[in-house]
Coordinates of N, CA, C and O in Angstrom, one line a residue:
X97 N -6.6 -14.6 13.5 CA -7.8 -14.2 12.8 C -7.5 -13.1 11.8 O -6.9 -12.0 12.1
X98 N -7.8 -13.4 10.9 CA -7.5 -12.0 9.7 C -8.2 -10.6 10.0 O -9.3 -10.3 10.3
X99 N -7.3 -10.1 9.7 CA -7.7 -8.0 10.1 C -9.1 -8.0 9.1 O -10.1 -7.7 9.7
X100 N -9.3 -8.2 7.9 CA -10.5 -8.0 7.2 C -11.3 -8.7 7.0 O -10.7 -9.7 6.6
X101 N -12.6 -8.8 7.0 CA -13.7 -9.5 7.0 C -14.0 -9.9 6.0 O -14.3 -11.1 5.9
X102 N -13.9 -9.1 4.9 CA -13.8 -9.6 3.7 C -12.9 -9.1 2.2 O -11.9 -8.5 2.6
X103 N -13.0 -9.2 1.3 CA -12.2 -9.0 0.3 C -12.7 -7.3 -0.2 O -11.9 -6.5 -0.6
X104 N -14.1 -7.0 -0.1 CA -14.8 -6.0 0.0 C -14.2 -4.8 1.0 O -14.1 -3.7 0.5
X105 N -13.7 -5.1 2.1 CA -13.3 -4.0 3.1 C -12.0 -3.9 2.9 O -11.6 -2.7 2.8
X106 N -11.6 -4.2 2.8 CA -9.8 -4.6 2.3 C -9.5 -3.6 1.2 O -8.7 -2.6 1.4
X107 N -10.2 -3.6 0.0 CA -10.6 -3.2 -1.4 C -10.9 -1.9 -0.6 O -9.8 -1.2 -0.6
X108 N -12.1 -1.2 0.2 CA -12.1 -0.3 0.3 C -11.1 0.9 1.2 O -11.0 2.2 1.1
X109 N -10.3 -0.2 2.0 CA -9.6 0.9 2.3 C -8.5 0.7 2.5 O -7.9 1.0 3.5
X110 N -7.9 0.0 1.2 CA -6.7 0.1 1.0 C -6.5 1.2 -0.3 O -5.6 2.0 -0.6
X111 N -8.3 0.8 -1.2 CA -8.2 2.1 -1.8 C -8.1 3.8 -1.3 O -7.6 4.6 -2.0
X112 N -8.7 4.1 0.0 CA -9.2 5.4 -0.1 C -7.5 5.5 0.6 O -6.9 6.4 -0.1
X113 N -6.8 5.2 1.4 CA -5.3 5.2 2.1 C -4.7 5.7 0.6 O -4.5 6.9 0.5
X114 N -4.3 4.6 -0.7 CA -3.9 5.5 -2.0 C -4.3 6.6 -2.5 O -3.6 7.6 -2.7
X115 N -5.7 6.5 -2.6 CA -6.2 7.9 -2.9 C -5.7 9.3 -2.1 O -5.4 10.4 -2.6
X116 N -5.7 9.1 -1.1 CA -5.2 9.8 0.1 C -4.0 10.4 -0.2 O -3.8 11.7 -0.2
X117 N -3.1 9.4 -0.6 CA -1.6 9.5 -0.8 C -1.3 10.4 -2.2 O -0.4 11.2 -2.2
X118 N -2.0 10.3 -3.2 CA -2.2 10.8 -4.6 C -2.8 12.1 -4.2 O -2.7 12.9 -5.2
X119 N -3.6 12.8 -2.7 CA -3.5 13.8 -3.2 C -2.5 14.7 -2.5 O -2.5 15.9 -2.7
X120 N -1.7 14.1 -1.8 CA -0.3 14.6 -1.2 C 0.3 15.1 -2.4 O 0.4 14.3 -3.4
X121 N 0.8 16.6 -2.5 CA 1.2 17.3 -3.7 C 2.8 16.5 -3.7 O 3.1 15.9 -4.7
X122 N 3.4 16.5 -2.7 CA 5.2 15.8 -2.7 C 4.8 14.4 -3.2 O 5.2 14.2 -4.4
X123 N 4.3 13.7 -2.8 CA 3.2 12.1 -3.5 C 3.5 12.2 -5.0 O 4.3 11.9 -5.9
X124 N 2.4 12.8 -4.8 CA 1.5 12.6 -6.5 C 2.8 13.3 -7.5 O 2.9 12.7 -8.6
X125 N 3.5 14.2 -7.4 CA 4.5 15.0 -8.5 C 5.6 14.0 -8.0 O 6.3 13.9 -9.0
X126 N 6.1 13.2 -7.1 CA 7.3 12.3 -7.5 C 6.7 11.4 -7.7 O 7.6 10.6 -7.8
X127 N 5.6 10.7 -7.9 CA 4.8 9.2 -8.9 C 4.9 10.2 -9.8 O 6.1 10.1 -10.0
X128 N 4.6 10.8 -10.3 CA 4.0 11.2 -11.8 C 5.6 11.5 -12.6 O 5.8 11.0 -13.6
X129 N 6.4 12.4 -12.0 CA 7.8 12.7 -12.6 C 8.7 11.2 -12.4 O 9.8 11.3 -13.0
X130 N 8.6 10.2 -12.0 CA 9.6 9.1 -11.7 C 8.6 8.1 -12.2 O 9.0 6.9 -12.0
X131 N 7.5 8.3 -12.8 CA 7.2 7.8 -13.3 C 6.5 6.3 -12.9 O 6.1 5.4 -13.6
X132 N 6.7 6.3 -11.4 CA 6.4 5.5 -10.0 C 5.2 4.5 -10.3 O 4.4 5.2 -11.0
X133 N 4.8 3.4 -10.1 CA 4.4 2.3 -10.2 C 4.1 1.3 -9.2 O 4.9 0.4 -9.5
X134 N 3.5 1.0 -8.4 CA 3.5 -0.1 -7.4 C 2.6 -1.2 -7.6 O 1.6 -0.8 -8.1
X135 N 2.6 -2.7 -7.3 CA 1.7 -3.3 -7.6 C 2.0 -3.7 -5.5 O 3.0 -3.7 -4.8
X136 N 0.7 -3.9 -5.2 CA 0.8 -4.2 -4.2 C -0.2 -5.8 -3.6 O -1.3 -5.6 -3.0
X137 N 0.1 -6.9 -3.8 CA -0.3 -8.3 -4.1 C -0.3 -9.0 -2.4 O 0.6 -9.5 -1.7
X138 N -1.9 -8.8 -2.0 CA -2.2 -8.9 -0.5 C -2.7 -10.9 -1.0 O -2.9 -11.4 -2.2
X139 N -2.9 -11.6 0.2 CA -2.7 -12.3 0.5 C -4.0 -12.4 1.6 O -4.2 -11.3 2.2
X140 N -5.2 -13.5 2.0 CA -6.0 -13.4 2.8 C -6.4 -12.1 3.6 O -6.0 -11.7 4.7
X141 N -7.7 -11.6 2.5 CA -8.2 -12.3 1.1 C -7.3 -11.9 0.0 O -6.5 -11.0 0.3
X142 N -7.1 -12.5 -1.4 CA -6.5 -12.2 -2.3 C -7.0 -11.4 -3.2 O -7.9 -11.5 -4.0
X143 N -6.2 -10.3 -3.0 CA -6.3 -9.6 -4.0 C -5.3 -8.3 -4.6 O -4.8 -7.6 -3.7
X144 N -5.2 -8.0 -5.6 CA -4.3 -6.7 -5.9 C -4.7 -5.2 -5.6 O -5.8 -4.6 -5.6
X145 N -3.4 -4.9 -5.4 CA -4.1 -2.7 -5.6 C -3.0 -2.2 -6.8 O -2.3 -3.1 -7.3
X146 N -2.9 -1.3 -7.2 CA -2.2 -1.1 -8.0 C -1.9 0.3 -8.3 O -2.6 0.8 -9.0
X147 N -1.2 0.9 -8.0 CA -1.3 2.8 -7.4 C -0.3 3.0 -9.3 O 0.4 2.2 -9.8
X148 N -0.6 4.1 -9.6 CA 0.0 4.8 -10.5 C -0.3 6.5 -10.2 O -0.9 6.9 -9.2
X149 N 0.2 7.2 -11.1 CA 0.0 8.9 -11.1 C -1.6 8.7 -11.5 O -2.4 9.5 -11.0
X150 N -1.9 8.1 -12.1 CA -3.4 8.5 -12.2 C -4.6 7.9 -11.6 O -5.7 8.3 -11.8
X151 N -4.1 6.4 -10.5 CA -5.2 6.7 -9.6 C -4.5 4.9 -9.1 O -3.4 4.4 -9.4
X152 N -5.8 4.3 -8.4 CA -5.4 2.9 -7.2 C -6.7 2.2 -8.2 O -7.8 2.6 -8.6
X153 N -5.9 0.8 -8.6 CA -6.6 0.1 -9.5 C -6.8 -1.1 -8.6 O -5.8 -1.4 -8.0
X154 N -7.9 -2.0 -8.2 CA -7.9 -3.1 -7.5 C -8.2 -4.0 -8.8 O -8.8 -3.7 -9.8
X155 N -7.6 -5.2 -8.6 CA -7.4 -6.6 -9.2 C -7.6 -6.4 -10.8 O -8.1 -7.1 -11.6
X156 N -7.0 -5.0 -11.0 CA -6.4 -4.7 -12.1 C -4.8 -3.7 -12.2 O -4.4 -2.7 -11.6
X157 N -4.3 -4.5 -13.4 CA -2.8 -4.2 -13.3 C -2.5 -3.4 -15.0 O -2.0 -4.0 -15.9
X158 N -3.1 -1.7 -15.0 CA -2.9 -1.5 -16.6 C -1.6 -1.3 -17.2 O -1.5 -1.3 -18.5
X159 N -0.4 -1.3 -16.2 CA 1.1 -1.4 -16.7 C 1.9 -2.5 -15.7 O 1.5 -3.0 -14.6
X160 N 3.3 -2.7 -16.3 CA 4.3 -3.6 -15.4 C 4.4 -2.4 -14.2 O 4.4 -1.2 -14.4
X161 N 4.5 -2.8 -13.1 CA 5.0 -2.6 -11.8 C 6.5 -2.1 -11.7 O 7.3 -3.1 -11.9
X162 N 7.2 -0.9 -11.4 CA 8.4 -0.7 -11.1 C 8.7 -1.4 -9.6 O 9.7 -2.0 -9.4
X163 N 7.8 -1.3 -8.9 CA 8.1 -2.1 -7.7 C 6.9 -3.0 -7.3 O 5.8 -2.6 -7.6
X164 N 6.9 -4.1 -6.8 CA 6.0 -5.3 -6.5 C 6.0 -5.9 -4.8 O 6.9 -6.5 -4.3
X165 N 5.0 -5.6 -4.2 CA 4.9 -5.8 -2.7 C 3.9 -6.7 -2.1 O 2.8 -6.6 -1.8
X166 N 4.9 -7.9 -2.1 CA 4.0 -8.7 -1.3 C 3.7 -9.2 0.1 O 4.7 -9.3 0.8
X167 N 2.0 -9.6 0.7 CA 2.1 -9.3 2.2 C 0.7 -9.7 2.1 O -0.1 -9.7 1.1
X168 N 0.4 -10.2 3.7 CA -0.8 -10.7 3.2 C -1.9 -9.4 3.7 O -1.8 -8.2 3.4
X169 N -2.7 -9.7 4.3 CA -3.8 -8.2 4.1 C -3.7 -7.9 6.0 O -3.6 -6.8 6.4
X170 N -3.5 -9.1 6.9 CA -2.8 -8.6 8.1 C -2.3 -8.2 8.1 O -2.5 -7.1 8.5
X171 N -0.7 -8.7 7.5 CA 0.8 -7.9 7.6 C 0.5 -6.5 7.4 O 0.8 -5.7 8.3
X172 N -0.3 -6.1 6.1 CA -0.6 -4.8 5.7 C -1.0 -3.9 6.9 O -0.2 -3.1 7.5
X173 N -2.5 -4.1 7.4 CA -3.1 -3.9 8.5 C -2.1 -3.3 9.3 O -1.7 -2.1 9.2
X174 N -1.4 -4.4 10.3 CA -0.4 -4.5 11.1 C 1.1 -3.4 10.8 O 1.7 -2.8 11.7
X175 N 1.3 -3.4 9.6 CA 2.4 -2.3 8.9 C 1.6 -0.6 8.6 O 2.1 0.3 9.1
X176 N 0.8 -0.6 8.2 CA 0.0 0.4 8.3 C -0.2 0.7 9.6 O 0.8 1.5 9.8
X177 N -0.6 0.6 10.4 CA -1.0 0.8 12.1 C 0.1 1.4 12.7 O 0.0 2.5 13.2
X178 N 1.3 0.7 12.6 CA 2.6 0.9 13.3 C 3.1 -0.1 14.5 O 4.0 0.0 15.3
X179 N 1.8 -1.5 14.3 CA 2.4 -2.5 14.8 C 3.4 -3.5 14.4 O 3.7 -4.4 15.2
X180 N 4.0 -3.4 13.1 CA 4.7 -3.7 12.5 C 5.8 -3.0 11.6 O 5.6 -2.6 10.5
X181 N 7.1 -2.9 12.5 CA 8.2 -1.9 11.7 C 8.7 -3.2 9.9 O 8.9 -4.3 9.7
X182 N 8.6 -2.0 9.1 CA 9.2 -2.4 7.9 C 10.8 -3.4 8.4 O 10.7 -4.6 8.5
X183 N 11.5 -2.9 8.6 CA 12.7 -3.5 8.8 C 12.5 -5.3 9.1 O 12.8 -6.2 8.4
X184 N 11.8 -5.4 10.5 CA 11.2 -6.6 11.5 C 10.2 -7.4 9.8 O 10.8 -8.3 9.2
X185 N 9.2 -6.9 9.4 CA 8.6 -7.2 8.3 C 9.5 -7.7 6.9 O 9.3 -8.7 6.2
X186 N 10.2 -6.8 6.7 CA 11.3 -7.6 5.8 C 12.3 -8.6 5.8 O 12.7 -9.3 4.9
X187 N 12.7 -8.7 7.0 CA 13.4 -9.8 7.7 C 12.8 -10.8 8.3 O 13.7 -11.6 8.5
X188 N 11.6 -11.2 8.7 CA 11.0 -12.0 8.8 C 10.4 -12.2 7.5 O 10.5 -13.4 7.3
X189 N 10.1 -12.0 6.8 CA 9.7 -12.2 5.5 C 8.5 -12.2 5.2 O 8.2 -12.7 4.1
X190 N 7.3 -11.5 6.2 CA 6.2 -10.8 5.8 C 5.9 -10.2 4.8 O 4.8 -10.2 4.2
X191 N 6.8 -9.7 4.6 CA 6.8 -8.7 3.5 C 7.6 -8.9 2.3 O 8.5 -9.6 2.9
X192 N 7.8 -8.9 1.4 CA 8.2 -9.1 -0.2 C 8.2 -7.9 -1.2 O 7.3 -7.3 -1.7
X193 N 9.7 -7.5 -1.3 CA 9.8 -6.8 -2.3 C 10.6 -6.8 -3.0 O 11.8 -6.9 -2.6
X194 N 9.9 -6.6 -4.8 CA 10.7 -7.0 -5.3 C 10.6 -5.3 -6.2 O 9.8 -4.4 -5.9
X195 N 11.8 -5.2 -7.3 CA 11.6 -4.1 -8.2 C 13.0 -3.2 -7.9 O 14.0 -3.7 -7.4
X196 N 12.9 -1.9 -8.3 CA 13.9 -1.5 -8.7 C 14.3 -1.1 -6.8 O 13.5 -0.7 -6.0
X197 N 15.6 -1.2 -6.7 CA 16.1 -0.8 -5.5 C 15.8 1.0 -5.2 O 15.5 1.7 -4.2
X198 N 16.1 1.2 -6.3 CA 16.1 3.0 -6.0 C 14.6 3.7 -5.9 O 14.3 4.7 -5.2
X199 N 13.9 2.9 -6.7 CA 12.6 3.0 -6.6 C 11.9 3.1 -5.3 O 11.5 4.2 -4.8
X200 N 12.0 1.5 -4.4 CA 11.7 1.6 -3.1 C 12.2 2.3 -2.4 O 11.4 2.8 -1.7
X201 N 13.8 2.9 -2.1 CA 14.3 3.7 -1.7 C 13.3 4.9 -1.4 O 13.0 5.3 -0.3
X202 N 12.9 5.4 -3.0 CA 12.5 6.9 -3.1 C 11.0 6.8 -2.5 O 10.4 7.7 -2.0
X203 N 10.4 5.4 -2.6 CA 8.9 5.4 -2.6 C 8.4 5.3 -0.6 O 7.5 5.9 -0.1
X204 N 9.6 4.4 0.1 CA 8.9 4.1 1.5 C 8.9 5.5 2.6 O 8.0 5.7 3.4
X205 N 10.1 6.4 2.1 CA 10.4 7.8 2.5 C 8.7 8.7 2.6 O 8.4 9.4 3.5
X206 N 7.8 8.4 1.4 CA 6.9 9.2 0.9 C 5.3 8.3 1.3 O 4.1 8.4 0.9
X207 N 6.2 7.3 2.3 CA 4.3 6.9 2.6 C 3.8 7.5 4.2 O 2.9 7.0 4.8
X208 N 4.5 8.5 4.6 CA 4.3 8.8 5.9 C 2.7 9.5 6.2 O 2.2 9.2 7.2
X209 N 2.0 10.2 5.4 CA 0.8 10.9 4.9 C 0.1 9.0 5.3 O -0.7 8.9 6.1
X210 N 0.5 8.2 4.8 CA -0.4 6.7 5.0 C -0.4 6.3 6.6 O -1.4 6.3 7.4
X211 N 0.7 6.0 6.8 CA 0.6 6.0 8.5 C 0.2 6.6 9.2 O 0.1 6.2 10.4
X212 N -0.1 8.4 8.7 CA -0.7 9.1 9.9 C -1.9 8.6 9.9 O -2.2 8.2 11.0
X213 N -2.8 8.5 8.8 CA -4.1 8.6 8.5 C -4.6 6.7 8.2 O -5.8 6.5 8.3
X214 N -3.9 5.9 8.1 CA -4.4 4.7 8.5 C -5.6 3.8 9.2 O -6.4 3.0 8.7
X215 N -5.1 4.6 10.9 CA -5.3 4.0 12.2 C -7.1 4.2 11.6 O -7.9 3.2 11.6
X216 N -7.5 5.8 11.0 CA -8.9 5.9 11.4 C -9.4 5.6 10.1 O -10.6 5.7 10.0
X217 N -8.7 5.3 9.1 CA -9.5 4.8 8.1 C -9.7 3.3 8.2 O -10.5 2.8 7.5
X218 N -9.1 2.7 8.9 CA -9.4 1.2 9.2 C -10.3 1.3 10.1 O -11.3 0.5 9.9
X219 N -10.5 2.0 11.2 CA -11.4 1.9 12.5 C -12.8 2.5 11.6 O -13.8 1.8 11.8
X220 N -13.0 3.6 10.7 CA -14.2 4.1 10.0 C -14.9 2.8 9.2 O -16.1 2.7 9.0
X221 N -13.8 1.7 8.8 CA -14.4 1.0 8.1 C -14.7 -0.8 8.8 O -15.2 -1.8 8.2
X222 N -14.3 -0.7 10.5 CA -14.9 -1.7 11.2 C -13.5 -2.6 11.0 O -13.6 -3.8 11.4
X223 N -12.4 -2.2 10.5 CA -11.6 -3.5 10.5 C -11.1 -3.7 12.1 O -11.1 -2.9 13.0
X224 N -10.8 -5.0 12.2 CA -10.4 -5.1 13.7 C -11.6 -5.4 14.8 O -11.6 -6.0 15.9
X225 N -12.6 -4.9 14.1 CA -13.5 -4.6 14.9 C -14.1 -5.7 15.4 O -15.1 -5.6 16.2

């Protein structure tokens, strides 16, 4: 059974988790100085997010992607939560990424502010539910 109900709730809080992350001062000044890029290309339901220094674009992409992450909107769910380790997810091949190596490097270090705060932005928004 898919974690989101619809394409609508997905959208909403895969946006407010970026926004979240953007206003992390260590976040937001290494996207903006590295000039950081993510396209993030979810999978049931379909659709994109798109993070830059200046904000989370859904199913819009205003530059090329330094890194590109594909997964479907479970896997996300499930990686978000902490039922799913990145490692297990990339090797099983849940997960997809493509882009610059040093990029990802610098970028998965700096999503920890997302995993704390996750759990209750999915439960505020009924996913799972």
């Amino acid at each position: 059974m898919p974690a989101f109900s619809s394409k609508e709730q997905a959208a909403s809080v895969f946006t407010t988790l970026f926004e979240i992350l953007l206003e992390d001062d260590r976040f937001s000044t290494t996207v903006r100085n590295e000039n950081l890029t993510v396209l993030f290309k979810h999978s049931d339901p379909e659709m994109t997010v798109y993070l830059d220094a200046d904000g989370v674009y859904v199913d819009e992409v205003p530059n090329a992607p330094a890194i590109t992450i594909q997964m479907s909107c479970t896997s996300a769910d499930a990686l978000w939560s902490g039922r799913l380790l990145m490692p297990i997810a990339l090797a099983t091949r849940k997960i997809k990424i493509s882009g610059s190596v040093a990029k990802v490097i610098e970028f998965v270090p700096m999503l920890q502010p997302a995993f704390d705060r996750y759990p209750q932005i999915a439960a505020d928004a009924g996913v799972n539910a």
